[in-house]
XYZ file of C-alpha atoms in Angstrom:
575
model
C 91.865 70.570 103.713
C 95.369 70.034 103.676
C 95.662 71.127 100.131
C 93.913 74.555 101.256
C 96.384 74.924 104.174
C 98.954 75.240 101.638
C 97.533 77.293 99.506
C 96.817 79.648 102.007
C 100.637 79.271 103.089
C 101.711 80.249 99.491
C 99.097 83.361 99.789
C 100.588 84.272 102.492
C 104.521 83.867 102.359
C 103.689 85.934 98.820
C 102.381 88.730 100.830
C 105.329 88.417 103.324
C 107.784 88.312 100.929
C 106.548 91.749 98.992
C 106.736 93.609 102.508
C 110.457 92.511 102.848
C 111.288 93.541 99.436
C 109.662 96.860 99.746
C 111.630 97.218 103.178
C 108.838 97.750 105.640
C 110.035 98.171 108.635
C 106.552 96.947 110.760
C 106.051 93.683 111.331
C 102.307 93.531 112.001
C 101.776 94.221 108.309
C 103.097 90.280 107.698
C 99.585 89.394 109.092
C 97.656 92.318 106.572
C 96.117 89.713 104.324
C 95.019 86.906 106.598
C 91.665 87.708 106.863
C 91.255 88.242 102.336
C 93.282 84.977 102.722
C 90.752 82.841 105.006
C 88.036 84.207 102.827
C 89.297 83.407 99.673
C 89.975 79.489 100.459
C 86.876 79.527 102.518
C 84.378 80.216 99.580
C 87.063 77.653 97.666
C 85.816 75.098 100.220
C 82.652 75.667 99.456
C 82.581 75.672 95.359
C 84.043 71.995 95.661
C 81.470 71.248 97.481
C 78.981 72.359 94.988
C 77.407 71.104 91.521
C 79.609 70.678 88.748
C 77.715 73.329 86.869
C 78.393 75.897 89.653
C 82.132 74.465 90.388
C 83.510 75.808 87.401
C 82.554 79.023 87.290
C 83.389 79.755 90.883
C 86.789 78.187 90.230
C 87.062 80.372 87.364
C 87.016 83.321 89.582
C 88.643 82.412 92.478
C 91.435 81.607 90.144
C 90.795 85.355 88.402
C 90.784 86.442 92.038
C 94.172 84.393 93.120
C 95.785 86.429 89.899
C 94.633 89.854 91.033
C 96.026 88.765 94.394
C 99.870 87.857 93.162
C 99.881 90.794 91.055
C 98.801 93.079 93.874
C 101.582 91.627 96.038
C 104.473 92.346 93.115
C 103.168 95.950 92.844
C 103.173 96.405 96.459
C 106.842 95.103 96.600
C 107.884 98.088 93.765
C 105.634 101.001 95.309
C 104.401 100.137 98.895
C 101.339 100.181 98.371
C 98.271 98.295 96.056
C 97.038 99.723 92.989
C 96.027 103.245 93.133
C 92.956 105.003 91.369
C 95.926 107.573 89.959
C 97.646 104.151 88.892
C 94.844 102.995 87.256
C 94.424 106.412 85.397
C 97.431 105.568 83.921
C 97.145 101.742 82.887
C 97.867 102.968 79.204
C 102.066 102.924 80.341
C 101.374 99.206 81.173
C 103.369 98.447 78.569
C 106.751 99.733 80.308
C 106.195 96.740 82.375
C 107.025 94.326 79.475
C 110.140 93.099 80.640
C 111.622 89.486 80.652
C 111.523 89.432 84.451
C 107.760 90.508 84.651
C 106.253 88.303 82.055
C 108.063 85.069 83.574
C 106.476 86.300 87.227
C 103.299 86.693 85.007
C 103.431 83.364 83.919
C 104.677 81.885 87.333
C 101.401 83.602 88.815
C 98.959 81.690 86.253
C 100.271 78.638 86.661
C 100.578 78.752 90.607
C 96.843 80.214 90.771
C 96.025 77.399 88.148
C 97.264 75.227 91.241
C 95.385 76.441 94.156
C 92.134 76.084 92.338
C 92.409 72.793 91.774
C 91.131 69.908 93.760
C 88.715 66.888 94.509
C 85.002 67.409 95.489
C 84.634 67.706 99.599
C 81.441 66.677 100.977
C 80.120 68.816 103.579
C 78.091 68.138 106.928
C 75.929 70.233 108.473
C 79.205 70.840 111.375
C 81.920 71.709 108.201
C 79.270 73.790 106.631
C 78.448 75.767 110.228
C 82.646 76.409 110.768
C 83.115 77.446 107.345
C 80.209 80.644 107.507
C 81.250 81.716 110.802
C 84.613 81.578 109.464
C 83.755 83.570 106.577
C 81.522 86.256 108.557
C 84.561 86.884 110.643
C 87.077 87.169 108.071
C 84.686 89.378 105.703
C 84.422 91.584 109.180
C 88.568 91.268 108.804
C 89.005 92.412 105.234
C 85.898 95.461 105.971
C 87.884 96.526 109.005
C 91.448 96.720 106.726
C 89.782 98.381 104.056
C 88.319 101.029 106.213
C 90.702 102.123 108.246
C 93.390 102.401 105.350
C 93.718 105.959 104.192
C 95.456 105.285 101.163
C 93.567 104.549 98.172
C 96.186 101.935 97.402
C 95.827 100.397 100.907
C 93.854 97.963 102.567
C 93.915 94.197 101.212
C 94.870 93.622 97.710
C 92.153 92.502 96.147
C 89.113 93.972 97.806
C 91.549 97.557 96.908
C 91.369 97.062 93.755
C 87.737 95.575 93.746
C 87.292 99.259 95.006
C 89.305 101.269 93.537
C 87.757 100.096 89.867
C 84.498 101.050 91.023
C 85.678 104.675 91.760
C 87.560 104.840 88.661
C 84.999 103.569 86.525
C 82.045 105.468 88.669
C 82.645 109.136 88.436
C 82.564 110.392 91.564
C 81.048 113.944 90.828
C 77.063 114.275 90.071
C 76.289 117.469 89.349
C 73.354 118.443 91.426
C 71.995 121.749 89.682
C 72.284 123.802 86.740
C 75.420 125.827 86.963
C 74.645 129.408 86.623
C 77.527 131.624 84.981
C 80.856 131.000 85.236
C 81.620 131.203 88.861
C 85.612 131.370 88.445
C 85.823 133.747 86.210
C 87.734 137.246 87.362
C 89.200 140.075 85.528
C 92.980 140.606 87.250
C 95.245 137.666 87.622
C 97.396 139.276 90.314
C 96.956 141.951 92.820
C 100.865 143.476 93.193
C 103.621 144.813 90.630
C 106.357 141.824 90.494
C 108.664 142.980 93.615
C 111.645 142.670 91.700
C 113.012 145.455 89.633
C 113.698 145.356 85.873
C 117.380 145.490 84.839
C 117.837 148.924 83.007
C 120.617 147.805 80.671
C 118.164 144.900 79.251
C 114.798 146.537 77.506
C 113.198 143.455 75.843
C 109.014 143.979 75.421
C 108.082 140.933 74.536
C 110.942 138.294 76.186
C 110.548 134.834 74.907
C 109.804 131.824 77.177
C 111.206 128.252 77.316
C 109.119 126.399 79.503
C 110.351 122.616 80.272
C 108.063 120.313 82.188
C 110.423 116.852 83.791
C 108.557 113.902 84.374
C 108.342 113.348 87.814
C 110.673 115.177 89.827
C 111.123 115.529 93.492
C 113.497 118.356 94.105
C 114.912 116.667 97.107
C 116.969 114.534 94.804
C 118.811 118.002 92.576
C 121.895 119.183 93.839
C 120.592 122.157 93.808
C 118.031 121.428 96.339
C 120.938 120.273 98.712
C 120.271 116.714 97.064
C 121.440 113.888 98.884
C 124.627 113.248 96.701
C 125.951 116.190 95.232
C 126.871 115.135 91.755
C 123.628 113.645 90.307
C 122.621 116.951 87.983
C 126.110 119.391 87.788
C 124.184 121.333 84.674
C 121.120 121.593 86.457
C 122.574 122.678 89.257
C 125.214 125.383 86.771
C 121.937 126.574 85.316
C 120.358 127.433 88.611
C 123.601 129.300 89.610
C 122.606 131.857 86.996
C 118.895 131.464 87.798
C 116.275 131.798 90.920
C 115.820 128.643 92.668
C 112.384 128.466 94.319
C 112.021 126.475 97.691
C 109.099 124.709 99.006
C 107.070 124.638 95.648
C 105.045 121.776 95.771
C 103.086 119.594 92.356
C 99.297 120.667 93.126
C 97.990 117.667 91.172
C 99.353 114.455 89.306
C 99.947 112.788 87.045
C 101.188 114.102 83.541
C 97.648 114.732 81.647
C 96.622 116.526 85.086
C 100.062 118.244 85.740
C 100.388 119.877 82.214
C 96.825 120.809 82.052
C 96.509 121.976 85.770
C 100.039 124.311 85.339
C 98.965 125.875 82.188
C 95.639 126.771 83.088
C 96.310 127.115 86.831
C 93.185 124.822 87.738
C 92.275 121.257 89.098
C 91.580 119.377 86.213
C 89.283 116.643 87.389
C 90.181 114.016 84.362
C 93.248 112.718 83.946
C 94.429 109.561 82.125
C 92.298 106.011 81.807
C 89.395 106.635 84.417
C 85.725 107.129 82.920
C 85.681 110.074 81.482
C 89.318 110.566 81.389
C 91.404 111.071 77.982
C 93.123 107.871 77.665
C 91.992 105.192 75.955
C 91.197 106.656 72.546
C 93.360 107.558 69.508
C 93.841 110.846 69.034
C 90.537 113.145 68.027
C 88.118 110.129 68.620
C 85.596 109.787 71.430
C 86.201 110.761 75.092
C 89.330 112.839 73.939
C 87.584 114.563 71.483
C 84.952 115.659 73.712
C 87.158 116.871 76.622
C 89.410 119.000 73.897
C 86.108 120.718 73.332
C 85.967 122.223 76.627
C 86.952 126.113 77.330
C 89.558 127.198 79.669
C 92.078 130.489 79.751
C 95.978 129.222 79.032
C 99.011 130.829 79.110
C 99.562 129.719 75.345
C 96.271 131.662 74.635
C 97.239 134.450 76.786
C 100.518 134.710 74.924
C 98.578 134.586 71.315
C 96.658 137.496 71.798
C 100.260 138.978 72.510
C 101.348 138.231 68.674
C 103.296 135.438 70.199
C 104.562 132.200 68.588
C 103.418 129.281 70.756
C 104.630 125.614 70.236
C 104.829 122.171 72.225
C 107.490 119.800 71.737
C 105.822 115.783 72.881
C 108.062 113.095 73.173
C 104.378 110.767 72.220
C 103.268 109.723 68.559
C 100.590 112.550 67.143
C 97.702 110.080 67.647
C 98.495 109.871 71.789
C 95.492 111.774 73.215
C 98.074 114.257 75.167
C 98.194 115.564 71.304
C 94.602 116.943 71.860
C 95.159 117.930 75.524
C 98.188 120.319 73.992
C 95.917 121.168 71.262
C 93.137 122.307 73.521
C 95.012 124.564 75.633
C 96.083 126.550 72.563
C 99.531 126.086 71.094
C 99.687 126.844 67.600
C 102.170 124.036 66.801
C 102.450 120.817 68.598
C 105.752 118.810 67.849
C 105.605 115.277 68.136
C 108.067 112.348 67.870
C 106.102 112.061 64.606
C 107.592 115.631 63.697
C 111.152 115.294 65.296
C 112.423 114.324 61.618
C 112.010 117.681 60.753
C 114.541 119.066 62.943
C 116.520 116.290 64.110
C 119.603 115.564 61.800
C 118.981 111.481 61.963
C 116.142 109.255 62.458
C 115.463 108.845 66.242
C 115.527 105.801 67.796
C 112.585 105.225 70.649
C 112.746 104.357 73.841
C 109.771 102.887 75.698
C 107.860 104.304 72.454
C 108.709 107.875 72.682
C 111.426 110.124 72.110
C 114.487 109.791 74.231
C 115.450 113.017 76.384
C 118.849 113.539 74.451
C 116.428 113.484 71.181
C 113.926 116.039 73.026
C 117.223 118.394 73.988
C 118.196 118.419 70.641
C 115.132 118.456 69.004
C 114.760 122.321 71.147
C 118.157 123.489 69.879
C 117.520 122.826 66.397
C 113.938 124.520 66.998
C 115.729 127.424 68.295
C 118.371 127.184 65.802
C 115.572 127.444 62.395
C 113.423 130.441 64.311
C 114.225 132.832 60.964
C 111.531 135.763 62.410
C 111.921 138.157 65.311
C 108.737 137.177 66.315
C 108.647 136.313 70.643
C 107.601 132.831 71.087
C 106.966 130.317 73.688
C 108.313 127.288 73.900
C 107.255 123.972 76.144
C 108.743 120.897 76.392
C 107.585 117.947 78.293
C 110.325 114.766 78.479
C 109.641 111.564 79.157
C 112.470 109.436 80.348
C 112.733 110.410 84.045
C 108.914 108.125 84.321
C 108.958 105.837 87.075
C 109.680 102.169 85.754
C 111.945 103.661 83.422
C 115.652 103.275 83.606
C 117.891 104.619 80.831
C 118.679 103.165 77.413
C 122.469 101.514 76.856
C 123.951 104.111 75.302
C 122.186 106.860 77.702
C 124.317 108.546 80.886
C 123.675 106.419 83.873
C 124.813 107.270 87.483
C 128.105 105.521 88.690
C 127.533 101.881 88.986
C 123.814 102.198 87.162
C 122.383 100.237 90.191
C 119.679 102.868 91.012
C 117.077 103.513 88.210
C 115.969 107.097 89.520
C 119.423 108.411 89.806
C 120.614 107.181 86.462
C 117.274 108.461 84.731
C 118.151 111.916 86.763
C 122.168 111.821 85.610
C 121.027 111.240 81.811
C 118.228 113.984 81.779
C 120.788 116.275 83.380
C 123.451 115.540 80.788
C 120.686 116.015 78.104
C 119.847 119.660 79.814
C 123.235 120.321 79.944
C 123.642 119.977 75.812
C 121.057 122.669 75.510
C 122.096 125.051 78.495
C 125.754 125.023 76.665
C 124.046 126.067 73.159
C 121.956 128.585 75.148
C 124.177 130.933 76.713
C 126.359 130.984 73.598
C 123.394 132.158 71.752
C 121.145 135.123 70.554
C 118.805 134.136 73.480
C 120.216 134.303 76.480
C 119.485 138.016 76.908
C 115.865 138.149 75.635
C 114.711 134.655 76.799
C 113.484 133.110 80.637
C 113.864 130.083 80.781
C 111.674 127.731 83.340
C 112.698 124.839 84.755
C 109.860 122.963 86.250
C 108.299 119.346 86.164
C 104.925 117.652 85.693
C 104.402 116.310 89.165
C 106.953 114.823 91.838
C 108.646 111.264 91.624
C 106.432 108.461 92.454
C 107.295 106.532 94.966
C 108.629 103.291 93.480
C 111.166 101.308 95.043
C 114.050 102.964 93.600
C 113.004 106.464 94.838
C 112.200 105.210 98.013
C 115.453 103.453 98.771
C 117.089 107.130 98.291
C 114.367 109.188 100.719
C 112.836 106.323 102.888
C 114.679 108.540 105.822
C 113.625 111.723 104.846
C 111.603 112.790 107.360
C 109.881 115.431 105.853
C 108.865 112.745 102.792
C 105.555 111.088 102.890
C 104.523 108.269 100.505
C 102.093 109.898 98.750
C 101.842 111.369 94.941
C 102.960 115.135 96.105
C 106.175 116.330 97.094
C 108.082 119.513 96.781
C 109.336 119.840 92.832
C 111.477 122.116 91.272
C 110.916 125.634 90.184
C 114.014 127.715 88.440
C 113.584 130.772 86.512
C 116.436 132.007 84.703
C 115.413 135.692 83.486
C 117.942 137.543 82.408
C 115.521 140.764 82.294
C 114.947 140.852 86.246
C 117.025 141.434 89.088
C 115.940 138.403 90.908
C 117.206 136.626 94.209
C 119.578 133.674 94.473
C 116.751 131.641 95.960
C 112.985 132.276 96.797
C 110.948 131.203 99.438
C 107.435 130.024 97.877
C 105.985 128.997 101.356
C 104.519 125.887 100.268
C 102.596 127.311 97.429
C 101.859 124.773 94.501
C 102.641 124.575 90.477
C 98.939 126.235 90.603
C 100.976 129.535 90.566
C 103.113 128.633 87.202
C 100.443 130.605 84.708
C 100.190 133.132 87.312
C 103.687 133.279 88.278
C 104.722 134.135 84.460
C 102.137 136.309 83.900
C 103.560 138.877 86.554
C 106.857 138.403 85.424
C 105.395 139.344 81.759
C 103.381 141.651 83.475
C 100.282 140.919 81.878
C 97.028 141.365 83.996
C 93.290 142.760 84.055
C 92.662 139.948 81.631
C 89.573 137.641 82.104
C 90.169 134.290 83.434
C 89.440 131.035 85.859
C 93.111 130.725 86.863
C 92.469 129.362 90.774
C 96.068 130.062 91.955
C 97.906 133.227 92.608
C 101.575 134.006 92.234
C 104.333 132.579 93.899
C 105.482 136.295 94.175
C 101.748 137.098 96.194
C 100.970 136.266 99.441
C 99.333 132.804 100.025
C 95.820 133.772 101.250
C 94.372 129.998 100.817
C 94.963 126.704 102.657
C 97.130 124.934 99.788
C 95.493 122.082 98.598
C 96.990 119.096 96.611
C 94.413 117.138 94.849
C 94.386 114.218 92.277
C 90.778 113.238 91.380
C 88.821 112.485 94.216
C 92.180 112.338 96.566
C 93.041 115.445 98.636
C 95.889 116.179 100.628
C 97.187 119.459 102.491
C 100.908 120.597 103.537
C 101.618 121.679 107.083
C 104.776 122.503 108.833
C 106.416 121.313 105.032
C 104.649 118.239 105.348
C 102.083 116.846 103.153
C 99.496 115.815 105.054
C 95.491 114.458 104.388
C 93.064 117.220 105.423
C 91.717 114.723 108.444
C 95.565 115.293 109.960
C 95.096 119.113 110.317
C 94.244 120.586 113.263
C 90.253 121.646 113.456
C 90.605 125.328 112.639
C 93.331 124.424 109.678
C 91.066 121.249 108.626
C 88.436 123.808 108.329
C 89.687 126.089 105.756
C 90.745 122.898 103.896
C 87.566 121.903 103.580
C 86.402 125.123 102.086
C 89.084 124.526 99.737
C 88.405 121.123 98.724
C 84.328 122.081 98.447
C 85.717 124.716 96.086
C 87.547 122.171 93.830
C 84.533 119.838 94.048
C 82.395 123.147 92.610
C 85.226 123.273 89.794
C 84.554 119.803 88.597
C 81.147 120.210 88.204
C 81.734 123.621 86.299
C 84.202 121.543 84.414
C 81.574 118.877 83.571
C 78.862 121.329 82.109
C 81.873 122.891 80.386
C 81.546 126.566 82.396
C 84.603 127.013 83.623
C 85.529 129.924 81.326
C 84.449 131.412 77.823
């Protein structure tokens, strides 16, 4: 007994010590884990007091169990919260955990759960055996009551959350009921009202071509031109936007990248994202599950833009066999650049960084692009970099941020200095009068502990996967304001958005969001999956935090998106 005591002490001075290191302010959360605690040594108690035969394989997974537990408290120390469904989507970028530091607390877990496991056979009487189910009733009534009454998917105790949260990632959530009849989303306009701002009458350019560059996981907060908190984290960003429209309260509708790229440039919910069931990690590029999904039918700005005679192109920082290869290919580029392909462009062989192409690499991979175009023909360019990801800090030789003690802020400073390489080679070039340029991101910055130390006192921030991103337009063929208020419409408007810039409408399509430049006639919905949030008062908020009249025309929106997956599933969103 004594040895389970202290186990159950190291359990739980693990748990305490994560909360302190993610900074939690609440001290009631020290006691969170008791009751997964007193049930995991409990049924210990119990397999030493059983058959040999039966010993070892509960031992085997109370020491599986003991692992899950340690690794859940590490996470929660980095993000403040367990393990995620959206984090589990995304298991493939594991490997940016592969640092000296995390395989030593790896190995320190194994050993130490190795530990706790062990012990001498206990006899029970009929007393011991009473105590130890009543205590095990009560403390699985503990660990039901956590579980239930946390509304994050990542909350609750660690591992009954991710006991959970496997199910629902492995389990699809959607069952399609009936036979879908039609396509219900598709319409014939894709906005309503000419773009409100006038064209300048000294620039006359038809066909303008488009630079479209997607950040990994940016929070505008943290840009100086969003009043960011420091003022000297991105000075080209913030040049560019000086020359540009900067567009306020602009929020990521859906996350993470495989849903942000896909959802922007088809304006729609996509219900699959990375390594769930069904999702398109997990498989080289063109083979099962990917395969499938790239077969599906949607309308895309790239497509869009090819019936206009344009030139369409991706540049991916990934290899060609990483499955966002056939998630680009799908929605219609005619030429997807990969690090593969950067050879053909860049001057020198690139070296990787966390497997993909650096940002600096990606910048000057564009410029050379721009610099080998030999036709007049208007294209469209989008980028997506990499090195901004969450877990990430920048390599040696990149730009980091004063001291380098803060991973988000130097991965910020190096993009910017990257951006700013390009934005120099752009206005001195045969572009800058007949090209917009967008400057956007995937989804906002996830809340790891280096983001969090920067906006833990925002009090318009709320730990969740959503957050206001940017939006800059430079178009030098529009007289457009300084700064626009988008009145917490989502990245569902990109598509939409360009399209009335380019004026191109009355063409069929699925697209689910309007305009920034329209009025917002819909309760905005954020949604990841199966998770679904709302904004109010420029907070984001979950739809069972609205009041009843806004909750209701939330709902309709969410029953909507549910009625989008299952066209999505028997592939009828559009043809």
């Amino acid at each position: 007994m004594k040895r389970l005591c202290l186990s159950g002490t190291v359990l739980w001075i693990s748990w305490i010590l994560s909360v302190i290191s993610y900074g939690e302010k609440e001290r009631w959360m020290f006691f969170q884990t008791i009751p997964e605690i007193v049930l995991l040594l409990f049924f210990l108690y119990l397999i030493r007091a059983s058959k040999n035969k039966w010993k070892h394989i509960g031992q085997s997974i109370i020491f599986l169990l003991c692992i899950i537990y340690f690794i859940q408290c590490i996470y929660y120390s980095q993000v403040g919260e367990f393990m995620s469904i959206l984090a589990l989507e995304n298991a493939d970028q594991a490997y940016l955990l592969i640092r000296p530091a995390y395989i030593i607390c790896l190995l320190v877990i194994i050993v130490v759960s190795f530990l706790i496991v062990q012990g001498s056979k206990v006899f029970l009487s009929k007393n011991k055996l009473i105590i130890s189910m009543v205590c095990i009733v009560l403390s699985v009534g503990g660990v039901y009551i956590q579980n239930t009454n946390s509304h994050r998917g990542g909350g609750g105790t660690p591992i009954a959350s991710l006991s959970k949260n496997i199910v629902k990632s492995i389990i699809p959530f959607t069952k399609q009921q009936k036979k879908i009849a039609g396509y219900p989303f598709e319409k014939e306009w894709i906005y309503k009202n000419s773009l409100p701002f006038p064209a300048k009458s000294d620039k006359q350019v038809e066909q303008p071509n488009i630079i479209i560059i997607f950040t990994e996981g940016t929070s505008a907060r943290l840009l100086d031109c969003y009043n960011g908190k420091l003022g000297d984290v991105t000075p080209n960003i913030d040049a560019f936007s000086e020359k540009s429209m900067v567009v306020d309260r602009y929020y990521n509708h859906t996350a993470a990248t495989f849903r942000g790229t896909h959802g922007q440039l088809t304006s729609c919910y996509p219900r699959y994202g990375g390594y769930e069931k069904g999702g398109w990690v997990g498989n080289k590029s063109g083979a099962g599950v990917s395969k499938q999904l790239a077969k599906r039918e949607y309308q895309s700005l790239p497509k869009l833009l090819n019936e206009r005679g344009y030139d369409t192109s991706f540049i991916s920082p990934h290899m060609q066999e990483d499955p966002y290869t056939d998630l680009l290919n799908m929605l219609g580029f005619h030429q997807v650049y990969t690090r593969d392909s950067s050879t053909e462009f860049l001057p020198y062989n690139p070296e990787l960084w966390h497997s993909s192409l650096t940002d600096q690499d990606m910048y000057t991979e564009l410029v050379q692009i721009l610099e080998h175009k030999t036709t007049s023909q208007p294209f469209l360019i989008a980028m997506y970099t990499f090195e901004t990801h969450t877990n990430v800090d920048t390599p040696d030789d990149g730009i980091k941020y004063k001291d380098g003690s803060n991973e988000t802020l130097n991965t910020l400073h190096n993009v910017d200095n990257a951006f700013g390489t390009f934005w120099n080679y752009f206005m001195h070039s045969q572009y800058k009068d007949n090209t917009i340029i967008i400057f956007t991101a995937d989804h906002c910055h996830y809340h790891d502990k280096p983001f969090m130390s920067l906006v833990a006192n925002d009090t318009d921030y709320v730990k969740c996967f959503h957050d206001r991103i940017p939006l800059i337009i430079y178009d030098p063929l529009h007289s457009l304001p300084e700064r626009y208020d988008a009145q917490n419409n989502t990245s569902l408007a990109l598509t939409p958005t360009i399209c009335q810039i380019l004026g191109i409408n009355n063409e069929k399509n699925s697209f689910l969001g309007i305009s920034i430049f329209e009025p917002l006639d819909t309760a905005p919905v954020l949604a990841a999956g199966s998770d679904f949030y709302s904004i109010e008062d420029n907070h984001v908020v979950r739809p069972d935090q609205l009041s009843e009249n806004d909750k209701k025309a939330v709902q309709q929106q969410i029953e909507k998106i549910m009625l989008f997956y299952e066209c999505e599933k028997a592939n009828r969103v559009f043809h």
